XYZ file of C-alpha atoms in Angstrom:
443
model
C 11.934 10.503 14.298
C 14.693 12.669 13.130
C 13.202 15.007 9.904
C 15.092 17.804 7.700
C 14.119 21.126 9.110
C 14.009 24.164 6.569
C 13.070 27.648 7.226
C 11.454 29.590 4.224
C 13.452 32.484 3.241
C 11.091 35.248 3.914
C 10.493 33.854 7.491
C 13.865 35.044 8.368
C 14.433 37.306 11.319
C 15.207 40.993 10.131
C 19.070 41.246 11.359
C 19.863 38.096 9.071
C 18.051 40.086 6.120
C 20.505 42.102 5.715
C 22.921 39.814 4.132
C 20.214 39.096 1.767
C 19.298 40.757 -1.830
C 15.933 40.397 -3.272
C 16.154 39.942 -7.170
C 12.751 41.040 -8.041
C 10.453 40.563 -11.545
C 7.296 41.784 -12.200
C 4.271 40.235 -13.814
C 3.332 41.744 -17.695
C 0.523 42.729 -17.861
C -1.939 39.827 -18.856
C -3.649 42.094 -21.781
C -0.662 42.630 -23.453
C -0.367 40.670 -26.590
C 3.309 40.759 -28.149
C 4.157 38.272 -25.117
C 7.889 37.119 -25.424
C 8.953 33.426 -24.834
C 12.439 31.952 -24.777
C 13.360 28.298 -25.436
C 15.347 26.598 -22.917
C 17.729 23.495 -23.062
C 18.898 21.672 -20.509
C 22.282 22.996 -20.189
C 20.221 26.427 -19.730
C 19.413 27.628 -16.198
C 16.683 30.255 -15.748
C 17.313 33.573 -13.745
C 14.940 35.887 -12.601
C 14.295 38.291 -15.683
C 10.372 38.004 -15.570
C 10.020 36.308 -19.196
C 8.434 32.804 -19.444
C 10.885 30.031 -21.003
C 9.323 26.861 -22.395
C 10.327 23.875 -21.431
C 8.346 21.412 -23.820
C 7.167 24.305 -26.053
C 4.127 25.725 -25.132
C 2.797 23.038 -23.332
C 5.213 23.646 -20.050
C 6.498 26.937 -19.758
C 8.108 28.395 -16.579
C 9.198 32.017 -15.109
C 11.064 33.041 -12.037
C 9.205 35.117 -9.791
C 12.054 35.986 -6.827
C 15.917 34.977 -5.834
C 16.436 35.283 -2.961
C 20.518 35.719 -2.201
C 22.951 35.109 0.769
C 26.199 37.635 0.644
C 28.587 35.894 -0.115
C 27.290 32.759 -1.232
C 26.303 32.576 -5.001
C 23.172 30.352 -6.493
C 24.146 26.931 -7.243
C 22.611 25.342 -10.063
C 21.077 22.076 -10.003
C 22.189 18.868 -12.055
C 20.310 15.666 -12.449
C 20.913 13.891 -9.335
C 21.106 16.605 -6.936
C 18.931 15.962 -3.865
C 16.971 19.479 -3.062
C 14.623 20.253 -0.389
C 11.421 22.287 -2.108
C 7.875 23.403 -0.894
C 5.817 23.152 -3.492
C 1.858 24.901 -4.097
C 0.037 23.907 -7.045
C -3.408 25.465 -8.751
C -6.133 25.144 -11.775
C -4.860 27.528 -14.425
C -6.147 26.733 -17.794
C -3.130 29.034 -19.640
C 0.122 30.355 -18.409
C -1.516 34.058 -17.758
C -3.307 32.341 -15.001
C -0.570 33.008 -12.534
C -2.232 34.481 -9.911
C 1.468 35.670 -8.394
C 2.283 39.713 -9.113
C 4.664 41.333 -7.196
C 4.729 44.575 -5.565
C 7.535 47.425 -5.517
C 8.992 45.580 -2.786
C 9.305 42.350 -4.509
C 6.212 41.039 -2.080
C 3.618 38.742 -4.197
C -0.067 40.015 -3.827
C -3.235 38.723 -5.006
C -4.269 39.725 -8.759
C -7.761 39.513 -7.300
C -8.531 36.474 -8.550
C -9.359 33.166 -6.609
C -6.966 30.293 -7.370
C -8.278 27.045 -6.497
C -5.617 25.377 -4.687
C -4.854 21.883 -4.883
C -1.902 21.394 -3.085
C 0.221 22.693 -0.394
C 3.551 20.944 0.188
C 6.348 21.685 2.437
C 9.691 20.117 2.836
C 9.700 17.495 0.202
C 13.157 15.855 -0.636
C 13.455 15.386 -3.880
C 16.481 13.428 -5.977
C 16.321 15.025 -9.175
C 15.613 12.554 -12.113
C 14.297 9.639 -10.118
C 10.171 10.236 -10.872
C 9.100 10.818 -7.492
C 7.083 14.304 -8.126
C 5.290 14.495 -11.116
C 7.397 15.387 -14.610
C 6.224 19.026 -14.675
C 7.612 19.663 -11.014
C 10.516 18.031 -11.825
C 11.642 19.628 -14.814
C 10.803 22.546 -13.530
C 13.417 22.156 -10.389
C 15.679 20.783 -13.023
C 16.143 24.498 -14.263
C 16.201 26.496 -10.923
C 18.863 27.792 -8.830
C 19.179 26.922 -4.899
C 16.747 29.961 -3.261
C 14.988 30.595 -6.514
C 10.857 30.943 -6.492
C 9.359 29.878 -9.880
C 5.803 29.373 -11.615
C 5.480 26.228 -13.756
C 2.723 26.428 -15.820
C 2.075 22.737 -17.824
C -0.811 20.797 -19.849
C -1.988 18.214 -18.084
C 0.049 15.535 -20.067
C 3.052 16.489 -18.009
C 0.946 17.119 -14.739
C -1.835 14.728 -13.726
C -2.998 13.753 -16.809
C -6.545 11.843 -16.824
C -6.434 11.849 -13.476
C -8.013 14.234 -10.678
C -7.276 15.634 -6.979
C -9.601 16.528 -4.348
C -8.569 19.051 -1.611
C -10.892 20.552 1.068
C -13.716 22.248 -1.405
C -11.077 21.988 -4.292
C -11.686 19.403 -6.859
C -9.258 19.201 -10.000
C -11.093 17.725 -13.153
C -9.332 15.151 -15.590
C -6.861 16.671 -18.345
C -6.610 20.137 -16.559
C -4.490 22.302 -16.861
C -2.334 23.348 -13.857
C 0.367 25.686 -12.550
C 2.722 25.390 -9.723
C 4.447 27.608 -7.398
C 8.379 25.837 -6.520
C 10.309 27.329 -3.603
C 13.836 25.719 -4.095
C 15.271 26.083 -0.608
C 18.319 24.634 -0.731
C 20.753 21.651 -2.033
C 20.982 18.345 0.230
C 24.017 16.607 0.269
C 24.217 12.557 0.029
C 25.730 10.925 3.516
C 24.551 7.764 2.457
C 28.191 6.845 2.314
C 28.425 7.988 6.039
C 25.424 6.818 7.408
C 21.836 6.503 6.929
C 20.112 9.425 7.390
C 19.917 10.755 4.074
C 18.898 7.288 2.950
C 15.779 7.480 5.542
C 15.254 11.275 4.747
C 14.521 10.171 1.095
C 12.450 7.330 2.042
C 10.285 9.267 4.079
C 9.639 11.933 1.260
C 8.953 9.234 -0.682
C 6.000 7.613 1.514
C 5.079 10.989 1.859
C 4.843 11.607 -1.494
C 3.028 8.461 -1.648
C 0.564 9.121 1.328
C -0.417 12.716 -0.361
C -1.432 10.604 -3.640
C -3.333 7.648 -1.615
C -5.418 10.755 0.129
C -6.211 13.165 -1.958
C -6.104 11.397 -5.715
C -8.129 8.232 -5.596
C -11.411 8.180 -7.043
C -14.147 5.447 -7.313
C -13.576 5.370 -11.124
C -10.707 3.581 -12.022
C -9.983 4.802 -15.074
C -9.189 8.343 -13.189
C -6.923 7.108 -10.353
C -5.589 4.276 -11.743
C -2.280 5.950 -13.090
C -1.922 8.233 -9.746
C -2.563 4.847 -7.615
C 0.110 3.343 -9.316
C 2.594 5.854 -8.970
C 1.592 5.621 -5.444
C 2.557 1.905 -4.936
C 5.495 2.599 -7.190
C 7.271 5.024 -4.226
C 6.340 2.812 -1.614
C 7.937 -0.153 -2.983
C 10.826 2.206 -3.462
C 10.669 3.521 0.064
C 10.265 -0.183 1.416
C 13.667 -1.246 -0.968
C 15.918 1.062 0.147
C 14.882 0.233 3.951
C 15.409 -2.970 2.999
C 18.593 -2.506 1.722
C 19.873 -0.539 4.583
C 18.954 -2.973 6.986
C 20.658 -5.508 5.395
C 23.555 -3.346 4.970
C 26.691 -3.258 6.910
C 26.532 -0.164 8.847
C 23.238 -1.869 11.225
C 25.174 -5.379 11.192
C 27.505 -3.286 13.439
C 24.984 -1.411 15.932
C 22.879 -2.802 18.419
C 19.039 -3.998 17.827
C 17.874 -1.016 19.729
C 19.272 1.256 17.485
C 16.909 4.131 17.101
C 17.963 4.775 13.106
C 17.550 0.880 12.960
C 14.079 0.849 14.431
C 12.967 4.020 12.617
C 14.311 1.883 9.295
C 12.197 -1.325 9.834
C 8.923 0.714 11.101
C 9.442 2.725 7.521
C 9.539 -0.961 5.617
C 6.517 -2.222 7.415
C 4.452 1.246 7.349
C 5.313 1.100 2.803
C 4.299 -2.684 2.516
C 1.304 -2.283 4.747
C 0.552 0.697 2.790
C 0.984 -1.177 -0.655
C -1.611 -4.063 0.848
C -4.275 -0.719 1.200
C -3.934 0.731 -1.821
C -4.855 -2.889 -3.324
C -8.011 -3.175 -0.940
C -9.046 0.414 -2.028
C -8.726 -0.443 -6.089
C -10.681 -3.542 -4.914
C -7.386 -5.514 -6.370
C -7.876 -8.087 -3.031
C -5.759 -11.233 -4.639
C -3.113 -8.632 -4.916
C -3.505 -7.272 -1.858
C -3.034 -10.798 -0.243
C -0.003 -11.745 -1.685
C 1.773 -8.071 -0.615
C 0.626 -8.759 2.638
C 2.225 -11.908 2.725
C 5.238 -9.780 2.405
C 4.500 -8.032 5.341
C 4.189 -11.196 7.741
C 7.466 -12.187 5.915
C 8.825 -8.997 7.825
C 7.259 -9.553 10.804
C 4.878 -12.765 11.514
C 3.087 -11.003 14.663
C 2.018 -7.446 12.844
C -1.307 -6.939 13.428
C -2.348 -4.654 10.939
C -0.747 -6.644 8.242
C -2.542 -9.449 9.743
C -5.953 -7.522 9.879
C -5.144 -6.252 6.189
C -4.186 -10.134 5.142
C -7.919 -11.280 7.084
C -9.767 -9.062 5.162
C -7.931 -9.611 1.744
C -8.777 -13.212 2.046
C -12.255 -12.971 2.907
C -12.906 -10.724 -0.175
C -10.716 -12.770 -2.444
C -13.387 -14.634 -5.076
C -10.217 -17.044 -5.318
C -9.728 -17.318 -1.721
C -11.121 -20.591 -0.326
C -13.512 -20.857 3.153
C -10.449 -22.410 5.233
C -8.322 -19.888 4.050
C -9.761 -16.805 5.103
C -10.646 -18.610 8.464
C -7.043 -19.481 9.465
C -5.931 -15.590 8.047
C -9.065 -14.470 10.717
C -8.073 -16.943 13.524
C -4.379 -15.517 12.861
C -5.356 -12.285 13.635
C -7.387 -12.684 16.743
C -4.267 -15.066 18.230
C -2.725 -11.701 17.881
C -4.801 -8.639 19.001
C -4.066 -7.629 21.915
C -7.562 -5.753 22.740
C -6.331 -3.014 24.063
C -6.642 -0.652 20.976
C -11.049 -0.380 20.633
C -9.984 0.280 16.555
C -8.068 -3.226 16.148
C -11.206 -4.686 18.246
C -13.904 -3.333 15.880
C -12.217 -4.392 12.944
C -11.503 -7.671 13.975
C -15.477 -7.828 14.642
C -16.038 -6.590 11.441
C -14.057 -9.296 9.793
C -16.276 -11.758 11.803
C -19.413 -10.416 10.805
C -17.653 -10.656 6.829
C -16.428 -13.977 7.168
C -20.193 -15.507 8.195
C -21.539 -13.456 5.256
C -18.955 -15.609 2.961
C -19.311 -18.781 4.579
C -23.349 -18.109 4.222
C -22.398 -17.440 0.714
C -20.489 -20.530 0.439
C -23.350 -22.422 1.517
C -25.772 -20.691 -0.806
C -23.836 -21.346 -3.964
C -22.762 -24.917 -3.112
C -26.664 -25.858 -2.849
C -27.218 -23.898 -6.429
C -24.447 -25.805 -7.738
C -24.790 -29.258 -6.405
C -28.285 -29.493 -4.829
C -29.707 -32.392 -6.318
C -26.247 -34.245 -5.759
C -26.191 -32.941 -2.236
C -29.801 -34.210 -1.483
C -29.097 -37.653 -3.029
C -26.010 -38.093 -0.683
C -27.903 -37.061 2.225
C -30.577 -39.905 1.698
C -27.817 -42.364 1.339
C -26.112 -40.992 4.931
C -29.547 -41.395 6.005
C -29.545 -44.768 5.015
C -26.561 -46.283 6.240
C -26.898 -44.426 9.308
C -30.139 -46.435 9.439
C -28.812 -49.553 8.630
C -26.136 -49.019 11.076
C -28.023 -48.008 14.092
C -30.260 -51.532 13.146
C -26.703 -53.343 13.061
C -25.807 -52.042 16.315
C -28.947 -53.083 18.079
C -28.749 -56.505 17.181
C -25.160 -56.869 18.267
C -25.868 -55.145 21.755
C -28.691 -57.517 22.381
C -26.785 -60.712 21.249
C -25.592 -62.961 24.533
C -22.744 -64.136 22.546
C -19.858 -61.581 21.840
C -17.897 -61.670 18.850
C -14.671 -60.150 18.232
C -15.819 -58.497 15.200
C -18.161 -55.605 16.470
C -20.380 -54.646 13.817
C -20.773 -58.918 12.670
C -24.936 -59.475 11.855
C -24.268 -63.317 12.355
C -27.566 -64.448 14.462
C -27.739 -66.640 17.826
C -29.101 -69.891 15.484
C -25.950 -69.471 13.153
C -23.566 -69.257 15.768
C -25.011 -72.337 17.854
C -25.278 -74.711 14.460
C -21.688 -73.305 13.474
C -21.133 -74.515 17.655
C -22.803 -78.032 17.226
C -20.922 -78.448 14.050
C -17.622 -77.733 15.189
C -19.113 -80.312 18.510
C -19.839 -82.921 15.889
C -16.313 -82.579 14.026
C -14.348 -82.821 17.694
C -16.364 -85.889 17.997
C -15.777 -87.826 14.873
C -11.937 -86.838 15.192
C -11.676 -88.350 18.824
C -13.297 -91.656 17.411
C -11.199 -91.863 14.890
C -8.034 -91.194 17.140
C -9.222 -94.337 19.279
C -10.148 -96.821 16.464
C -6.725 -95.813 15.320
C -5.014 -96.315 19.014
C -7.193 -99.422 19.623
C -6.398 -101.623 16.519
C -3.172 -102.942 16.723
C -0.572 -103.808 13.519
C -3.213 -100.767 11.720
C -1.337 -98.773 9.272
C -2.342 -94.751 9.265
């Protein structure tokens, strides 16, 4: 798998540091009260003068920290659709002052001696600018960086995570906090989609990994706090799965071989963002939803086992699901493991030991429901079968076969129905020879 490799800045060797100038700013000094802001629109771009801009008024405000600066090669600022690789660190910080990032002489950031309470550590994201794959605080504040820029973004939760919360080693963010974030804009990216599809992949792989980060460290068991981050979750991997989708179906693959390794990397990244769609449904407990994207999955590929295991065990938790149907997704996936992986094995035995607790289920209910319906029935079978087994005696120990094998005619009525037929030969032979034997008769 082929990945966009960055090297920070200030992990550069010290020959190549000489081409570079540090553009340094310096914290104020968090007791001082006649605090200066500066409004910024979006034609603005923010340099490094140490003053916090707002963005959205007070409620997202941002400052650059450092610049770092190639000779010869000046800042570039960055538009709406500009692709830019970023690392990205985020923290609780209930105000602005909260930045935890001073600088020394040397334009070094040290610790202000206070603990920040980090939630998230990022590194290499590829980000399209105005597309809503980072959250609207990061994003607006990349929108007003330069290329090698380091910035603070401080924002209200409306703009960050909102009701929902983030759990991180011993870090735990709280609904509606506030939170600040730490944006090293590395460089530009340029678009070769034209050329070929590595950017295209590149951007879909941010995107699941966006995605991934969300489905990990954001879900909680109360829906009305992960709901919206779940979402946005589902929302990137359907993106990531189009444009594979897109590409594959493209010209440029209808033109390479099927071993192609950008064309294999392509449909592995489509069936890793639907299979990862049908999870995120099992984990919200949304299972009818989770069946039907895992149909799309099978649609992809008919033998994938984990979309078939995911498709099993949507069906068998499915209240709308019926008992045949989560048997023939179960029996589906068992034609297809392969038992050599001991995690596909114990989930598959899992999905057993689920599917007799539903058909027990079943069972249970249909007796609440229909019991005294069910028991009537049964004495009727019992009956007939009875009746039948009676029928069939008789018939076995009857001499005379009939072709009718279940006929309850008895030996009398079949040797007066044999006289009878006897009696009528007779009268009609008679009747022949009185006819034959009287000459000038008329018939």
């Amino acid at each position: 798998m082929v990945e966009i490799e960055a090297v920070p800045q200030e992990e550069e060797k010290e020959e190549e540091k000489k081409d570079t100038v540090v553009v340094e700013t310096t914290d104020k000094d968090e007791e001082e009260t006649n605090e200066t802001t500066t409004t910024t629109t979006p034609s603005d771009t923010i340099t490094g003068n140490g003053e916090w801009k707002e963005l959205m008024g007070k409620d997202l405000m941002m400052k650059v920290v450092s610049t770092n600066r190639t000779a010869g090669k000046e800042p570039e600022p960055i538009e709406p659709q500009d692709a830019v690789l970023v690392n990205i660190e985020g923290w609780i910080a209930e105000s602005h002052k909260d930045d935890f990032c001073m600088t020394d002489k040397d334009g070094n950031e040290k610790d202000n001696k206070k603990k920040k309470l980090v939630f998230q550590r990022s590194k290499s994201w590829l980000i399209v600018v105005g597309e809503g794959d980072v959250l609207p605080a990061i994003e607006m504040g990349i929108r007003f960086m330069e290329t090698g820029q380091t910035a603070l973004v401080w924002s209200h939760s409306k703009y960050a995570m909102g009701p929902g919360t983030r759990t991180i080693e011993s870090v735990t963010v709280p609904p509606h906090s506030n939170v600040m974030y730490r944006i090293q804009l590395l460089q530009k990216v340029m678009d070769t989609s034209r050329l070929n599809p590595y950017f295209t992949i590149q951007k879909a792989l941010t995107r699941k990994k966006i995605a991934n980060d969300i489905y990990q460290f954001e879900w909680s068991s109360t829906p009305a706090t992960c709901e919206q981050a779940m979402n946005r979750s589902i929302r990137l991997y359907t993106r990531a799965a189009k444009d594979m989708e897109t590409l594959l179906q493209g010209n440029y693959f209808s033109n390479v071989e099927e071993d192609h390794p950008q064309r294999i990397e392509s449909r592995q990244l489509l069936l890793d963002s639907l299979n990862n769609i049908v999870a995120v449904h099992l984990k919200q407990k949304s299972y009818h939803k989770a069946k039907l994207a895992a149909v799309d999955v099978l649609q992809v590929d008919p033998h994938n086992l984990k979309g078939l295991l995911r498709a099993a065990k949507a069906s068998l938790l499915d209240p709308a699901s019926t008992l045949e149907e989560a048997k023939a997704a179960l029996d589906a996936a068992e034609a297809d493991i392969t038992y050599k992986h001991p995690d596909e094995e114990q989930q598959l035995q899992r999905l057993k030991v689920l599917f007799k607790k539903k058909q027990h289920q079943y069972k249970t209910t249909t007796r609440a429901m229909f019991g005294n319906k069910l028991q009537n029935n049964n004495n009727n079978n019992n009956n007939n079968a009875n009746k039948s087994k009676e029928d069939t005696e008789n018939t076995e120990n009857d001499d005379d076969k009939d072709d009718v094998p279940n006929s309850s005619s008895t030996t009398t009525e079949r040797r007066n129905k044999t006289n009878k037929n006897n009696s009528d030969a007779t009268t009609t032979t008679t009747t022949t020879t009185t006819t034959t034997l009287t000459p000038g008769s008329t018939v």
